[in-house]
PDB file of C-alpha atoms in Angstrom:
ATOM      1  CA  UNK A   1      -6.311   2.846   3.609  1.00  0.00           C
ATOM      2  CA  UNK A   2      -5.788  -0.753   3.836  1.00  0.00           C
ATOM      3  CA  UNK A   3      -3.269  -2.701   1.501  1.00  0.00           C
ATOM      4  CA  UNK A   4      -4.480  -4.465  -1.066  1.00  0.00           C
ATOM      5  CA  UNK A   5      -3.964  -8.447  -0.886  1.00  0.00           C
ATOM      6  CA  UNK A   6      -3.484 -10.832  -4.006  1.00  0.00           C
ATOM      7  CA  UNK A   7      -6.860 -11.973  -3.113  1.00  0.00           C
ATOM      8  CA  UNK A   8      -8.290  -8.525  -3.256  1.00  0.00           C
ATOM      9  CA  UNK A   9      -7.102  -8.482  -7.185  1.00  0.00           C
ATOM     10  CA  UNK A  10      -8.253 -11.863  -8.225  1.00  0.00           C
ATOM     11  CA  UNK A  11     -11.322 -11.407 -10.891  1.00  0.00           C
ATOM     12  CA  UNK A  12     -10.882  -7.945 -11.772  1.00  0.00           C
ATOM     13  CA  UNK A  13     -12.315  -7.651 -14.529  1.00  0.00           C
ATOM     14  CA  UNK A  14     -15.548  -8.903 -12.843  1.00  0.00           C
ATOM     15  CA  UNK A  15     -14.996  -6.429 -10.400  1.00  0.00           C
ATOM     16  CA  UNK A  16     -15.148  -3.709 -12.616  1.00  0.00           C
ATOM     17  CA  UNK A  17     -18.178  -4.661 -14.631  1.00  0.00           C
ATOM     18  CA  UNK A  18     -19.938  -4.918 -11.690  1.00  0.00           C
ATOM     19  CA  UNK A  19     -18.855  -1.430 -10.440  1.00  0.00           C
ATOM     20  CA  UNK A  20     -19.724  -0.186 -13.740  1.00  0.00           C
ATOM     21  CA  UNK A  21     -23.506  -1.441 -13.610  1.00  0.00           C
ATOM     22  CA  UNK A  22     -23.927  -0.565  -9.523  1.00  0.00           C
ATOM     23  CA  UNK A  23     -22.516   3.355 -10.436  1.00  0.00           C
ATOM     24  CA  UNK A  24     -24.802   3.401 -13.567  1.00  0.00           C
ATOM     25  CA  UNK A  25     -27.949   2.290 -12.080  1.00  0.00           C
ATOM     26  CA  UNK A  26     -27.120   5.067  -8.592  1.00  0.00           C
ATOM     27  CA  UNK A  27     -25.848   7.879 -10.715  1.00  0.00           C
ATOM     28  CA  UNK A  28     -27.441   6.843 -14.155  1.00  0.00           C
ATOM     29  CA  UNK A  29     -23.643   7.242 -15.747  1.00  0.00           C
ATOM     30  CA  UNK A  30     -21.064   4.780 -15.900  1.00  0.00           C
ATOM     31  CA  UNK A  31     -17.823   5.300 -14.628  1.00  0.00           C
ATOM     32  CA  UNK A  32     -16.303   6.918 -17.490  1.00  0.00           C
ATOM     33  CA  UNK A  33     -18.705   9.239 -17.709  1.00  0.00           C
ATOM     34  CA  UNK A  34     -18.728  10.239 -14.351  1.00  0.00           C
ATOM     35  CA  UNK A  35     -14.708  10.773 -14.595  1.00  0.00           C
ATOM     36  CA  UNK A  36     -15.473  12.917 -17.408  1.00  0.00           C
ATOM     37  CA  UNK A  37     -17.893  14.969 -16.044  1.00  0.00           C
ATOM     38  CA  UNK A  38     -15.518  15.446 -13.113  1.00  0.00           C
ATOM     39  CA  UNK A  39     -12.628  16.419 -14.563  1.00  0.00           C
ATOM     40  CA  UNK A  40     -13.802  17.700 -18.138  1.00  0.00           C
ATOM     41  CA  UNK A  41     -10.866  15.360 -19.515  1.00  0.00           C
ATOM     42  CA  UNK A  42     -11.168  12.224 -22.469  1.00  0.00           C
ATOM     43  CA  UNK A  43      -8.698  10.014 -23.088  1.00  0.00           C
ATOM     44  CA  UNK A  44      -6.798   9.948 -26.681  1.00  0.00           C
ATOM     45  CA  UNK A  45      -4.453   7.378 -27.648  1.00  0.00           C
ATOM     46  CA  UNK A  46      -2.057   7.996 -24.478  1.00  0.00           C
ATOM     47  CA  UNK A  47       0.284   5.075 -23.753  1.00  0.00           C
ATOM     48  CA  UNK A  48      -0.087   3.740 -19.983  1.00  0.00           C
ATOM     49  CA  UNK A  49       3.583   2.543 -18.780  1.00  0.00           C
ATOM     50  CA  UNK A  50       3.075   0.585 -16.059  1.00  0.00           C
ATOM     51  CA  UNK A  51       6.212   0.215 -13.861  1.00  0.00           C
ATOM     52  CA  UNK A  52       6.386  -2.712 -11.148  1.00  0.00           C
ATOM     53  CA  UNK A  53       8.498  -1.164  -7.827  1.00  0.00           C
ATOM     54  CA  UNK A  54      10.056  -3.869  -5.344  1.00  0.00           C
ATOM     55  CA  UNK A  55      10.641  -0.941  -2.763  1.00  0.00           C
ATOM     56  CA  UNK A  56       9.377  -1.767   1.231  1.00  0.00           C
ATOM     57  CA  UNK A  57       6.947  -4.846   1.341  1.00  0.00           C
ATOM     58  CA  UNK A  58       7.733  -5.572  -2.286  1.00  0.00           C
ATOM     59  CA  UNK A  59       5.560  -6.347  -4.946  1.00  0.00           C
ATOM     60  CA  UNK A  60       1.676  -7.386  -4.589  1.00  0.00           C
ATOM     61  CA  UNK A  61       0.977 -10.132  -6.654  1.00  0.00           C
ATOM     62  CA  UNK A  62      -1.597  -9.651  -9.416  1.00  0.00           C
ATOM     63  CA  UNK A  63      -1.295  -5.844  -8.626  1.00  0.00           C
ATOM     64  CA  UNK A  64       0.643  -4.634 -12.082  1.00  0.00           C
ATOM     65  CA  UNK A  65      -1.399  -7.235 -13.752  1.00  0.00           C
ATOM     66  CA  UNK A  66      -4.522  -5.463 -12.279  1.00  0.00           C
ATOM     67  CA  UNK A  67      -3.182  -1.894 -13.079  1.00  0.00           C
ATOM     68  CA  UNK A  68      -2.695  -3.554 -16.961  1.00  0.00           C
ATOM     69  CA  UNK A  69      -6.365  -4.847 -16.998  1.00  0.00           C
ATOM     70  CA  UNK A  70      -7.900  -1.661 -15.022  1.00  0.00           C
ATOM     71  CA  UNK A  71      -6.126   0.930 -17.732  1.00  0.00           C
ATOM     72  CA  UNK A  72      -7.681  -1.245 -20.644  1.00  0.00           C
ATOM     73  CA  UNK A  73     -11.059  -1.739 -19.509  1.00  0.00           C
ATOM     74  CA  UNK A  74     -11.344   1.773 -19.223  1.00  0.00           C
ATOM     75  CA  UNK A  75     -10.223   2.434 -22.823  1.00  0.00           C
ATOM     76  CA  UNK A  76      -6.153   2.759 -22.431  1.00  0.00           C
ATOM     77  CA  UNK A  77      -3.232   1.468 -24.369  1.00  0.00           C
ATOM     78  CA  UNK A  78      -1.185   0.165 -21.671  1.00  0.00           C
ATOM     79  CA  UNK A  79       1.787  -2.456 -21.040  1.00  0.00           C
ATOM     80  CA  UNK A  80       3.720  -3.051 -17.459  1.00  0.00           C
ATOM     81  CA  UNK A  81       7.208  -2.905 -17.534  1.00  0.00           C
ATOM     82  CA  UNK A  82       9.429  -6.206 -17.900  1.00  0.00           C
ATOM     83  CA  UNK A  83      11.935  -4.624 -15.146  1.00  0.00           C
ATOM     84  CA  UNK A  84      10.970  -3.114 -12.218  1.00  0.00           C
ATOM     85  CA  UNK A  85      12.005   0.540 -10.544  1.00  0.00           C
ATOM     86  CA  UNK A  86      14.533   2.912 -12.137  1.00  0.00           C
ATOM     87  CA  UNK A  87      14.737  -0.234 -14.917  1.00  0.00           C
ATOM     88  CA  UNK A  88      11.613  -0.173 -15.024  1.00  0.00           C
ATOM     89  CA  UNK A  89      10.669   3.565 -15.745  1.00  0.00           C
ATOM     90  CA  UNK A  90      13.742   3.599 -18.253  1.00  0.00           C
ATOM     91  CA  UNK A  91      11.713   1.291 -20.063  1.00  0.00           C
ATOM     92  CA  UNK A  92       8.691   2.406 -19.863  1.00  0.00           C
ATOM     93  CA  UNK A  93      10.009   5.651 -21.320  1.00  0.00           C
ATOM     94  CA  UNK A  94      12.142   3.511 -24.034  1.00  0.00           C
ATOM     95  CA  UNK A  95       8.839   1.964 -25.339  1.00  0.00           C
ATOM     96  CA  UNK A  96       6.976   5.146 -25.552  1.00  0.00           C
ATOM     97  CA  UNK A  97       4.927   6.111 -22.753  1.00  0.00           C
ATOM     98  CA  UNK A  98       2.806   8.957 -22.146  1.00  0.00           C
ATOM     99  CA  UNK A  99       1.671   8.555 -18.535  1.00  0.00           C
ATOM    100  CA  UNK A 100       3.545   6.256 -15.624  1.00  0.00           C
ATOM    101  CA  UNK A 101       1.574   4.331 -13.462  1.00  0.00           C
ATOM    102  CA  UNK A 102       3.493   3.045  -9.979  1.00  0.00           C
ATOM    103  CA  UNK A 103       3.337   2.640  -6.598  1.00  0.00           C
ATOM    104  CA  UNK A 104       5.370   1.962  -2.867  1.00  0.00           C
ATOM    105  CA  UNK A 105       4.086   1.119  -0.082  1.00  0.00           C
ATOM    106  CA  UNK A 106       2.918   5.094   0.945  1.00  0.00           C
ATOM    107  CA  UNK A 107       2.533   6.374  -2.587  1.00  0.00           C
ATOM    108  CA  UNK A 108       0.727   5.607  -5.941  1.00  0.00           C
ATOM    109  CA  UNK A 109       0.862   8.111  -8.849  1.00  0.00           C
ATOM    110  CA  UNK A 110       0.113   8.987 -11.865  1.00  0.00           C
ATOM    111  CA  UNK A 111       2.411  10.849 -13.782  1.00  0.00           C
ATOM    112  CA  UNK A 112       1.567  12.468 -17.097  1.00  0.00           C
ATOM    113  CA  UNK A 113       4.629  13.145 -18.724  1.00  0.00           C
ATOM    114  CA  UNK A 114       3.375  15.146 -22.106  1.00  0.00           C
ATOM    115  CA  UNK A 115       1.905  17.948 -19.599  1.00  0.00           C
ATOM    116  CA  UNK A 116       3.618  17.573 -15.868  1.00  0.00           C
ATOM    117  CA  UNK A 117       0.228  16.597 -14.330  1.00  0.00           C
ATOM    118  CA  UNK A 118       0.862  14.338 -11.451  1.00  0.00           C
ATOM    119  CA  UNK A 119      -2.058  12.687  -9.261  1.00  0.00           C
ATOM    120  CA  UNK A 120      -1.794  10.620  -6.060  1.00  0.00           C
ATOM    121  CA  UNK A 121      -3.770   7.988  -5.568  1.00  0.00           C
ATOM    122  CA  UNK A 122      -5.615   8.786  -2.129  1.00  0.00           C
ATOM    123  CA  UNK A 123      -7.153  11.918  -3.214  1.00  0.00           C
ATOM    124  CA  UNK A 124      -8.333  11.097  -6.496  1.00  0.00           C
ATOM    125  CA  UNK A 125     -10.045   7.880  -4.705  1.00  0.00           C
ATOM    126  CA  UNK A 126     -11.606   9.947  -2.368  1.00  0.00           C
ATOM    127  CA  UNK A 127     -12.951  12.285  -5.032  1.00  0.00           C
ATOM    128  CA  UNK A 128     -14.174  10.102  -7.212  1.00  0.00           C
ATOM    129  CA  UNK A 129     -16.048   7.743  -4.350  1.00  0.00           C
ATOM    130  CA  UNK A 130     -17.356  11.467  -3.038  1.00  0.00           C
ATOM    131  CA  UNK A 131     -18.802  12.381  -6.702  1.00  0.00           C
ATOM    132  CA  UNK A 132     -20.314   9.146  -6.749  1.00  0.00           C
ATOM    133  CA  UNK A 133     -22.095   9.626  -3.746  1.00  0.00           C
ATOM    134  CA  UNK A 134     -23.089  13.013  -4.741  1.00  0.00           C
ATOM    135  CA  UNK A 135     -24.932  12.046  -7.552  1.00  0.00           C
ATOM    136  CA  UNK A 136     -27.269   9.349  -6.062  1.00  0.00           C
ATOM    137  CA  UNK A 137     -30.261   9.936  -7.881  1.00  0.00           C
ATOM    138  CA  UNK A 138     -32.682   8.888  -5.427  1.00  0.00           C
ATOM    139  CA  UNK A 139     -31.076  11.012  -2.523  1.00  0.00           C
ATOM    140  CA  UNK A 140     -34.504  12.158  -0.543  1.00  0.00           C
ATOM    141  CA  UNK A 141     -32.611  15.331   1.045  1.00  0.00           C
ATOM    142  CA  UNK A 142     -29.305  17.388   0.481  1.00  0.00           C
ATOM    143  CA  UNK A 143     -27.552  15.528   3.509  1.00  0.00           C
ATOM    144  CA  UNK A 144     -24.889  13.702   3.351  1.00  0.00           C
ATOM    145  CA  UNK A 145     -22.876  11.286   5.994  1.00  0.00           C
ATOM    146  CA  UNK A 146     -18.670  10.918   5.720  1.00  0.00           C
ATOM    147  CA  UNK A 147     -17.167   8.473   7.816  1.00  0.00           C
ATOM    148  CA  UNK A 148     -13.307   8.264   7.789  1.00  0.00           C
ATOM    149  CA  UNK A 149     -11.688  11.930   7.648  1.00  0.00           C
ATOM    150  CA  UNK A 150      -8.389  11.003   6.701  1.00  0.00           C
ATOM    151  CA  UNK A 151      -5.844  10.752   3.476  1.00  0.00           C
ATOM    152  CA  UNK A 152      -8.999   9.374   1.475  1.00  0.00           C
ATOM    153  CA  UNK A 153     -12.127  10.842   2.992  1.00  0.00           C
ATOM    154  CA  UNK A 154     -11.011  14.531   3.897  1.00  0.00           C
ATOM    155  CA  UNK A 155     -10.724  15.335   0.253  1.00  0.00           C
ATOM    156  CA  UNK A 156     -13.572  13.243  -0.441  1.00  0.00           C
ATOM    157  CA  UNK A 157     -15.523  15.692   1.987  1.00  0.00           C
ATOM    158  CA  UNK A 158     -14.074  18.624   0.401  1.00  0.00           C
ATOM    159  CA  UNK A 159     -15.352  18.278  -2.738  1.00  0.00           C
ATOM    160  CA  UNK A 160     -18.856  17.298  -1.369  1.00  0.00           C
ATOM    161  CA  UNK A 161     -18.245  20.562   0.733  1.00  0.00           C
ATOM    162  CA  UNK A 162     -17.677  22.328  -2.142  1.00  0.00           C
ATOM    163  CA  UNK A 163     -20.297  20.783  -4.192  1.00  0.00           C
ATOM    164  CA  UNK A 164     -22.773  22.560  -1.371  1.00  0.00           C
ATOM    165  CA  UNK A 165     -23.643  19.521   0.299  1.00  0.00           C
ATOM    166  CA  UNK A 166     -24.707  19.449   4.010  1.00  0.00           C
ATOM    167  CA  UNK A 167     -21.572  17.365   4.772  1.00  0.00           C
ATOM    168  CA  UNK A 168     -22.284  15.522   8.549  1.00  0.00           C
ATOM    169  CA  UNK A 169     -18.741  14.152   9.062  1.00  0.00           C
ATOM    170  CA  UNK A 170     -17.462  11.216  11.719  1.00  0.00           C
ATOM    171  CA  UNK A 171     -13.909   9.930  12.527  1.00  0.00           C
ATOM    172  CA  UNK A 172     -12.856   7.775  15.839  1.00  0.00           C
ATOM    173  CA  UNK A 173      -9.592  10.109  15.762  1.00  0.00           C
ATOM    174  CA  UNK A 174     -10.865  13.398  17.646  1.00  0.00           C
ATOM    175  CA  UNK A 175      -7.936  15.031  15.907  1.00  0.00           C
ATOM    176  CA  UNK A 176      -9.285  14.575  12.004  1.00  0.00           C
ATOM    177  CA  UNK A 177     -12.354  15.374  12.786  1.00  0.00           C
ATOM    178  CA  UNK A 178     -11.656  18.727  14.578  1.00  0.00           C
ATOM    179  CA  UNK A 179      -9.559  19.114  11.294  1.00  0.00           C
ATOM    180  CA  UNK A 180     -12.402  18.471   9.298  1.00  0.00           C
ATOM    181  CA  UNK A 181     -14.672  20.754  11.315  1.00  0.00           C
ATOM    182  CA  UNK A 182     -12.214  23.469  11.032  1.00  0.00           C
ATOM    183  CA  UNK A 183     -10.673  23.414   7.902  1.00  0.00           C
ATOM    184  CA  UNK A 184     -14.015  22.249   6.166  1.00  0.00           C
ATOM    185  CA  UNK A 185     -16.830  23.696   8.369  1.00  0.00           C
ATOM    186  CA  UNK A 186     -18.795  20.189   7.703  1.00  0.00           C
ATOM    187  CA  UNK A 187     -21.327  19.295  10.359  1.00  0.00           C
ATOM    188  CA  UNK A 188     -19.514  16.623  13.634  1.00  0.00           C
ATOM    189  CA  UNK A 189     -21.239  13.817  13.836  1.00  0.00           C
ATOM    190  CA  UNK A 190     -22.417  12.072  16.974  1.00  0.00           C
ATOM    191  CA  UNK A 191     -23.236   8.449  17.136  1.00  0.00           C
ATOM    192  CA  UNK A 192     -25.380   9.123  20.364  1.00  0.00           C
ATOM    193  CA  UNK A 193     -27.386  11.201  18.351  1.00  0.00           C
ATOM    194  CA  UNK A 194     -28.287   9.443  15.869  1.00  0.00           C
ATOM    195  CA  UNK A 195     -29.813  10.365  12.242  1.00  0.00           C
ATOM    196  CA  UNK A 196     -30.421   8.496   8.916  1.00  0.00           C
ATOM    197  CA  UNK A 197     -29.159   9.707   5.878  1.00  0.00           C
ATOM    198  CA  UNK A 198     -29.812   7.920   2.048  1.00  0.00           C
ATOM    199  CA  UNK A 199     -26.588   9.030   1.222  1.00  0.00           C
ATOM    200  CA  UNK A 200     -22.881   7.755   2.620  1.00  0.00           C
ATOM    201  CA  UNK A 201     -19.353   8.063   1.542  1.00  0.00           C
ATOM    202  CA  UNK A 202     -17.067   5.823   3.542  1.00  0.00           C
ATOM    203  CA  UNK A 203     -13.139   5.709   3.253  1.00  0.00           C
ATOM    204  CA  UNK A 204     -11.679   3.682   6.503  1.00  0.00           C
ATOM    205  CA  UNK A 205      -9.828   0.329   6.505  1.00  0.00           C
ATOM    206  CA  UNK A 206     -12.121  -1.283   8.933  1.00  0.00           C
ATOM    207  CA  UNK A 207     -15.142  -3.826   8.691  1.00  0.00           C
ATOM    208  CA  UNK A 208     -18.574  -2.585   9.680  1.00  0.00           C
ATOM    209  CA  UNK A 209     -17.929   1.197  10.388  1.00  0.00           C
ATOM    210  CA  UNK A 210     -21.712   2.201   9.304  1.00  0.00           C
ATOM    211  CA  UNK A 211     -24.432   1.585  12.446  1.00  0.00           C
ATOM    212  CA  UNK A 212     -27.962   0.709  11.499  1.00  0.00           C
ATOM    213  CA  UNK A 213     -29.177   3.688  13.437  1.00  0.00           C
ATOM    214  CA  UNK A 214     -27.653   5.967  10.055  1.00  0.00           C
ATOM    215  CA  UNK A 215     -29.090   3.654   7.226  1.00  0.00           C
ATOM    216  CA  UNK A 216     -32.318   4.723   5.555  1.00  0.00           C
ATOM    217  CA  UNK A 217     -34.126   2.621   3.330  1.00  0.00           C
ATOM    218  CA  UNK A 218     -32.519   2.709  -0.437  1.00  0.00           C
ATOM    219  CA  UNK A 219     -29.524   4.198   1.304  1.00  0.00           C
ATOM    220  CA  UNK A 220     -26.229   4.291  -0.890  1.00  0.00           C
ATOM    221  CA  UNK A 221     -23.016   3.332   0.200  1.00  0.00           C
ATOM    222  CA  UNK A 222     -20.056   4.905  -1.684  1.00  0.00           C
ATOM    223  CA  UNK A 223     -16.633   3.038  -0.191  1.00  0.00           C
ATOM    224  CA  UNK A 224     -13.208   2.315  -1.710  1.00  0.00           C
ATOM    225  CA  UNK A 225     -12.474   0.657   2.032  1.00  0.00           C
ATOM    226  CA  UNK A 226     -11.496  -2.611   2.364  1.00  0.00           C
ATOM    227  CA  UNK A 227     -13.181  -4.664   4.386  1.00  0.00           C
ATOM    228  CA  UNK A 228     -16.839  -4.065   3.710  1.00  0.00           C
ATOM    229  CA  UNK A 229     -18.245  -0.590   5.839  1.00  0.00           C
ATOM    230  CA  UNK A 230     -21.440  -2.735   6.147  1.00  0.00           C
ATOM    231  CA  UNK A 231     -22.521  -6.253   7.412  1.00  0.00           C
ATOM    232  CA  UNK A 232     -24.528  -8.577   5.053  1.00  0.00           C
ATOM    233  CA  UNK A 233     -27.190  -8.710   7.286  1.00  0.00           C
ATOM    234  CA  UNK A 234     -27.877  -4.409   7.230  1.00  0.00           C
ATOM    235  CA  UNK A 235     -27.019  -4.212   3.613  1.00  0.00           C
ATOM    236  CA  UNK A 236     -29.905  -6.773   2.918  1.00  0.00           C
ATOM    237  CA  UNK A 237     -32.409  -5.233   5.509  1.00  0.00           C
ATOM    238  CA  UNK A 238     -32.325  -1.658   4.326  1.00  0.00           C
ATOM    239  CA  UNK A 239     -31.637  -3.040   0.257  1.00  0.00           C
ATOM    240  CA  UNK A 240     -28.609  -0.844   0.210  1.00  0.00           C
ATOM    241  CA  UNK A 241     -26.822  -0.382  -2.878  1.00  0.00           C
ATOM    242  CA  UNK A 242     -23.009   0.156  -2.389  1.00  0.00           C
ATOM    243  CA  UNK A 243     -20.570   0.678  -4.671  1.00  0.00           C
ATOM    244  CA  UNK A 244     -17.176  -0.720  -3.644  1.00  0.00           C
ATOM    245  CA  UNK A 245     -14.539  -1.873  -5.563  1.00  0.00           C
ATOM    246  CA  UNK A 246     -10.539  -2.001  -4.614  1.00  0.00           C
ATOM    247  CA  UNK A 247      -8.796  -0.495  -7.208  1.00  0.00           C
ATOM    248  CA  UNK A 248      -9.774   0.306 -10.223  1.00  0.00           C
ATOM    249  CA  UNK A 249     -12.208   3.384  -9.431  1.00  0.00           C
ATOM    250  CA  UNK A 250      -9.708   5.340  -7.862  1.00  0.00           C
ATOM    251  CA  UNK A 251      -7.561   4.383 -10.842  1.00  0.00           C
ATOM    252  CA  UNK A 252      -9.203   5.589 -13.454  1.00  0.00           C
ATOM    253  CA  UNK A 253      -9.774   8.899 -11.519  1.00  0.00           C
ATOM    254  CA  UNK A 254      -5.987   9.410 -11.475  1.00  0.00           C
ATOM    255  CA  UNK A 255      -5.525   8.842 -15.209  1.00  0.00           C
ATOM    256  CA  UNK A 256      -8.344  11.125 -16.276  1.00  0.00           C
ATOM    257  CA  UNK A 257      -6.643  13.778 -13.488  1.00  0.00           C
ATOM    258  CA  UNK A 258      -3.878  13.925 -15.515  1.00  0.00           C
ATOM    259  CA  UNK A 259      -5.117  14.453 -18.975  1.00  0.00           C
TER     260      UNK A 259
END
């Protein structure tokens, strides 16, 4: 997936409430509630640590800052680190806390020390965006569409596999998508053979990935991809509802993974 920008963080807390009221009105849950139904897991009184990490491109600005804001508007006690990498975790760990939040440029985790559990970031975004989808409640049949088959929307299209969904899967990389195919037995989906689907879980780092030929009216769009999968001018043609939102969805999947 793409990395995030500064710009991607700024309002974040605006970003979230929004999320929160676009998931409730397609699923009829908020986010919480669809993490807990997910994972069976509620949060109690763990202590976020949230360590800044200066390794490869450095740090993001406004990311740890996000993180801090993200793990409280979902209910957490957290606090990011005044030092950053092995400081850092040494004082996360000296001020008491339960789960470690941090990230490089290939890798963010969640680490729950009190149990072991460990979550990376990729799957748990993919997951969470997939159960999202999966619970549209207007769906008008049991297909659904995946487009991007990699770190983000494989296991995305294994749970919705799993789930019993009639999974229709697309990737412009031949090689995922015979992966997909193989290791998932979802459906390959040709763009020269068009079909429409109300129901779409994206997870590529490009702009306008979805074709109007696949949009039905009322269609939802489930996407943790930055840029938009969609153009303005489809989204407000078919009235799609999408659910998008950089960071903090795929966040709070990872801390209630680890509970």
């Amino acid at each position: 997936m793409a990395l995030l920008t500064p710009e991607d963080l700024k309002n974040i807390n605006k970003q979230l409430e929004e999320a929160d009221s676009t998931v409730r009105r397609v699923t009829g849950l908020d986010v919480k509630q669809v993490c807990k139904a997910l994972y069976g897991t509620s949060p109690c009184c763990e202590k976020v640590g949230i360590v800044p990490v200066t390794s490869g491109n450095g740090i993001i600005g406004n990311f740890s800052a996000s993180l801090n804001a993200i793990t409280q508007y979902f209910g957490f006690e957290s606090f990011v680190t005044d030092m950053p990498d092995v400081s850092g975790y040494y004082e996360a760990l000296q001020k008491g806390a339960e789960i470690i939040l941090m990230a490089d440029d290939h890798t963010f985790l969640a680490h729950n020390l009190k149990n072991g559990k460990i979550a990376n970031n990729q799957p748990c975004t993919g997951i969470i965006y997939a159960e999202i989808a999966s619970r549209h409640l207007k769906a008008d049949s049991n297909n659904l569409l995946v487009i991007g088959l990699g770190k983000v929307g494989f296991p995305g299209a294994a749970h919705l596999v799993k789930k019993g969904f009639n999974v229709y899967g697309y990737d412009a990389d031949k090689l995922l998508l015979e992966k997909a195919v193989s290791n998932l037995g979802i459906i390959p989906f040709n763009p020269s053979s068009p079909r429409k689907f109300s129901t779409i879980f994206e997870a590529t780092p490009c702009a306008n990935t979805i074709p109007e030929v696949v949009i039905s009216e009322n269609c939802v769009i489930s996407t943790p991809g930055i840029p938009c999968a969609i153009s303005d001018e489809l989204r407000k043609k078919y009235d799609v509802e999408i659910v998008m939102e950089p960071l903090g969805i795929g966040t709070v999947s990872m801390l209630y993974s680890v509970l």
